[in-house]
Amino acid sequence: MGLWTQRRTRAITDTGAAHADAGRAGRTGRGRAYAGTSSDAAWAAFALWGSWLLVTGLIFSLMQGIFHAYYTVALAPAIAALVGMGTAVLWSYRRSLWAAGTLALTVAVTAVWSWVLLSRSSEWNAWLGPVVLVAGGRCRRACGCDAVGWWSRQRCGAVAGRA
């Protein structure tokens, strides 16, 4: 076990012990550990990647002189992280109507945009566009199953399984 892992493990166990002691004494305070909570870590991650995207986007939009299109690859890590974290947050709230609707709309827009981009090149795998469109429609339908409550869990699993 590396030094970083040992220190992190010790900090986590010390935090747990501090909470246990405070709970026995009846002094839980605000319920926050000195090492922070997972919610704090999530907001810090959103702030980090969001600021990366904002600063990089501002630099590119204000940039003068020679600009190469491949510079935009610097945006990819921030976009990927924000999309991944946003999807995870929405998935954790998938039983609510707004989260399921947002997931379903995102999948639908992504599938349609992928179909548009794939249809621009008719000589490269022309069969792939309709497949992506149908699979995206099925996944969109499966994303909305939990919140709407019209279908049982088995129906949602069957819809997602067919995609």
GROMACS .gro file of C-alpha atoms in nm:
model
  163
    1MET     CA    1   0.000   0.000   0.000
    2GLY     CA    2   0.144   0.334  -0.107
    3LEU     CA    3   0.197   0.633   0.117
    4TRP     CA    4  -0.094   0.826  -0.041
    5THR     CA    5  -0.330   0.533   0.014
    6GLN     CA    6  -0.217   0.496   0.376
    7ARG     CA    7  -0.269   0.865   0.448
    8ARG     CA    8  -0.610   0.869   0.278
    9THR     CA    9  -0.720   0.555   0.462
   10ARG     CA   10  -0.602   0.700   0.792
   11ALA     CA   11  -0.791   1.025   0.725
   12ILE     CA   12  -1.110   0.833   0.645
   13THR     CA   13  -1.086   0.613   0.954
   14ASP     CA   14  -0.997   0.911   1.175
   15THR     CA   15  -1.303   1.094   1.041
   16GLY     CA   16  -1.523   0.795   1.117
   17ALA     CA   17  -1.383   0.769   1.468
   18ALA     CA   18  -1.442   1.141   1.525
   19HIS     CA   19  -1.805   1.103   1.415
   20ALA     CA   20  -1.852   0.801   1.638
   21ASP     CA   21  -1.709   0.985   1.939
   22ALA     CA   22  -1.922   1.292   1.871
   23GLY     CA   23  -2.231   1.074   1.832
   24ARG     CA   24  -2.172   0.901   2.164
   25ALA     CA   25  -2.129   1.237   2.333
   26GLY     CA   26  -2.442   1.372   2.165
   27ARG     CA   27  -2.252   1.643   1.979
   28THR     CA   28  -2.284   1.578   1.608
   29GLY     CA   29  -2.269   1.944   1.507
   30ARG     CA   30  -2.353   1.990   1.144
   31GLY     CA   31  -2.267   1.630   1.063
   32ARG     CA   32  -1.965   1.724   0.856
   33ALA     CA   33  -1.630   1.554   0.876
   34TYR     CA   34  -1.318   1.762   0.871
   35ALA     CA   35  -1.205   1.576   0.561
   36GLY     CA   36  -1.519   1.683   0.371
   37THR     CA   37  -1.810   1.485   0.239
   38SER     CA   38  -1.876   1.315  -0.091
   39SER     CA   39  -2.112   1.599  -0.182
   40ASP     CA   40  -1.830   1.848  -0.132
   41ALA     CA   41  -1.607   1.636  -0.355
   42ALA     CA   42  -1.872   1.625  -0.628
   43TRP     CA   43  -1.917   2.002  -0.622
   44ALA     CA   44  -1.541   2.048  -0.627
   45ALA     CA   45  -1.517   1.822  -0.932
   46PHE     CA   46  -1.795   2.013  -1.110
   47ALA     CA   47  -1.620   2.342  -1.024
   48LEU     CA   48  -1.284   2.215  -1.146
   49TRP     CA   49  -1.403   2.080  -1.480
   50GLY     CA   50  -1.649   2.364  -1.533
   51SER     CA   51  -1.381   2.625  -1.477
   52TRP     CA   52  -1.145   2.434  -1.710
   53LEU     CA   53  -1.410   2.442  -1.982
   54LEU     CA   54  -1.493   2.808  -1.921
   55VAL     CA   55  -1.133   2.931  -1.917
   56THR     CA   56  -1.032   2.725  -2.221
   57GLY     CA   57  -1.340   2.838  -2.412
   58LEU     CA   58  -1.271   3.201  -2.329
   59ILE     CA   59  -0.911   3.171  -2.438
   60PHE     CA   60  -1.012   3.016  -2.768
   61SER     CA   61  -1.281   3.275  -2.834
   62LEU     CA   62  -1.049   3.568  -2.756
   63MET     CA   63  -0.749   3.417  -2.932
   64GLN     CA   64  -0.596   3.614  -3.219
   65GLY     CA   65  -0.340   3.513  -3.472
   66ILE     CA   66  -0.277   3.157  -3.580
   67PHE     CA   67  -0.543   2.918  -3.457
   68HIS     CA   68  -0.551   2.550  -3.546
   69ALA     CA   69  -0.869   2.348  -3.519
   70TYR     CA   70  -0.688   2.073  -3.329
   71TYR     CA   71  -0.645   2.312  -3.035
   72THR     CA   72  -1.006   2.238  -2.946
   73VAL     CA   73  -0.891   1.896  -2.825
   74ALA     CA   74  -0.811   2.078  -2.499
   75LEU     CA   75  -1.189   2.108  -2.444
   76ALA     CA   76  -1.249   1.732  -2.468
   77PRO     CA   77  -1.142   1.628  -2.114
   78ALA     CA   78  -1.361   1.891  -1.949
   79ILE     CA   79  -1.661   1.814  -2.170
   80ALA     CA   80  -1.623   1.440  -2.114
   81ALA     CA   81  -1.591   1.480  -1.736
   82LEU     CA   82  -1.892   1.712  -1.711
   83VAL     CA   83  -2.107   1.486  -1.929
   84GLY     CA   84  -2.006   1.179  -1.730
   85MET     CA   85  -2.063   1.341  -1.391
   86GLY     CA   86  -2.389   1.498  -1.505
   87THR     CA   87  -2.514   1.163  -1.630
   88ALA     CA   88  -2.422   0.998  -1.300
   89VAL     CA   89  -2.607   1.265  -1.102
   90LEU     CA   90  -2.915   1.240  -1.325
   91TRP     CA   91  -2.907   0.861  -1.303
   92SER     CA   92  -2.905   0.878  -0.924
   93TYR     CA   93  -3.227   1.084  -0.943
   94ARG     CA   94  -3.379   0.880  -1.227
   95ARG     CA   95  -3.701   0.813  -1.035
   96SER     CA   96  -3.795   1.182  -1.053
   97LEU     CA   97  -3.968   1.308  -1.364
   98TRP     CA   98  -3.728   1.594  -1.438
   99ALA     CA   99  -3.416   1.375  -1.422
  100ALA     CA  100  -3.566   1.098  -1.633
  101GLY     CA  101  -3.695   1.354  -1.881
  102THR     CA  102  -3.355   1.521  -1.904
  103LEU     CA  103  -3.184   1.185  -1.957
  104ALA     CA  104  -3.437   1.083  -2.222
  105LEU     CA  105  -3.409   1.417  -2.403
  106THR     CA  106  -3.029   1.403  -2.395
  107VAL     CA  107  -3.023   1.052  -2.540
  108ALA     CA  108  -3.274   1.150  -2.811
  109VAL     CA  109  -3.082   1.463  -2.914
  110THR     CA  110  -2.754   1.271  -2.917
  111ALA     CA  111  -2.902   0.993  -3.132
  112VAL     CA  112  -3.051   1.239  -3.382
  113TRP     CA  113  -2.730   1.441  -3.403
  114SER     CA  114  -2.527   1.121  -3.452
  115TRP     CA  115  -2.764   1.018  -3.731
  116VAL     CA  116  -2.724   1.359  -3.898
  117LEU     CA  117  -2.345   1.336  -3.882
  118LEU     CA  118  -2.341   0.975  -4.005
  119SER     CA  119  -2.575   1.054  -4.295
  120ARG     CA  120  -2.333   1.317  -4.427
  121SER     CA  121  -2.095   1.040  -4.534
  122SER     CA  122  -2.294   0.794  -4.744
  123GLU     CA  123  -1.992   0.587  -4.848
  124TRP     CA  124  -1.876   0.501  -4.495
  125ASN     CA  125  -2.100   0.244  -4.320
  126ALA     CA  126  -2.429   0.378  -4.448
  127TRP     CA  127  -2.616   0.116  -4.243
  128LEU     CA  128  -2.492   0.264  -3.915
  129GLY     CA  129  -2.708   0.580  -3.915
  130PRO     CA  130  -3.049   0.407  -3.890
  131VAL     CA  131  -2.912   0.160  -3.633
  132VAL     CA  132  -2.791   0.445  -3.411
  133LEU     CA  133  -3.126   0.622  -3.449
  134VAL     CA  134  -3.331   0.313  -3.352
  135ALA     CA  135  -3.098   0.219  -3.063
  136GLY     CA  136  -3.108   0.577  -2.935
  137GLY     CA  137  -3.488   0.573  -2.947
  138ARG     CA  138  -3.500   0.253  -2.747
  139CYS     CA  139  -3.254   0.383  -2.488
  140ARG     CA  140  -3.447   0.709  -2.462
  141ARG     CA  141  -3.760   0.511  -2.394
  142ALA     CA  142  -3.582   0.305  -2.129
  143CYS     CA  143  -3.447   0.617  -1.953
  144GLY     CA  144  -3.798   0.746  -1.895
  145CYS     CA  145  -3.937   0.420  -1.756
  146ASP     CA  146  -3.841   0.464  -1.389
  147ALA     CA  147  -3.995   0.805  -1.334
  148VAL     CA  148  -4.313   0.771  -1.531
  149GLY     CA  149  -4.423   0.460  -1.345
  150TRP     CA  150  -4.651   0.343  -1.624
  151TRP     CA  151  -4.436   0.040  -1.685
  152SER     CA  152  -4.305  -0.211  -1.441
  153ARG     CA  153  -3.934  -0.265  -1.387
  154GLN     CA  154  -3.946  -0.580  -1.599
  155ARG     CA  155  -4.086  -0.381  -1.892
  156CYS     CA  156  -3.805  -0.126  -1.858
  157GLY     CA  157  -3.547  -0.404  -1.850
  158ALA     CA  158  -3.700  -0.559  -2.160
  159VAL     CA  159  -3.697  -0.226  -2.345
  160ALA     CA  160  -3.336  -0.158  -2.247
  161GLY     CA  161  -3.237  -0.516  -2.332
  162ARG     CA  162  -3.373  -0.490  -2.686
  163ALA     CA  163  -3.175  -0.173  -2.758
   0.00000   0.00000   0.00000
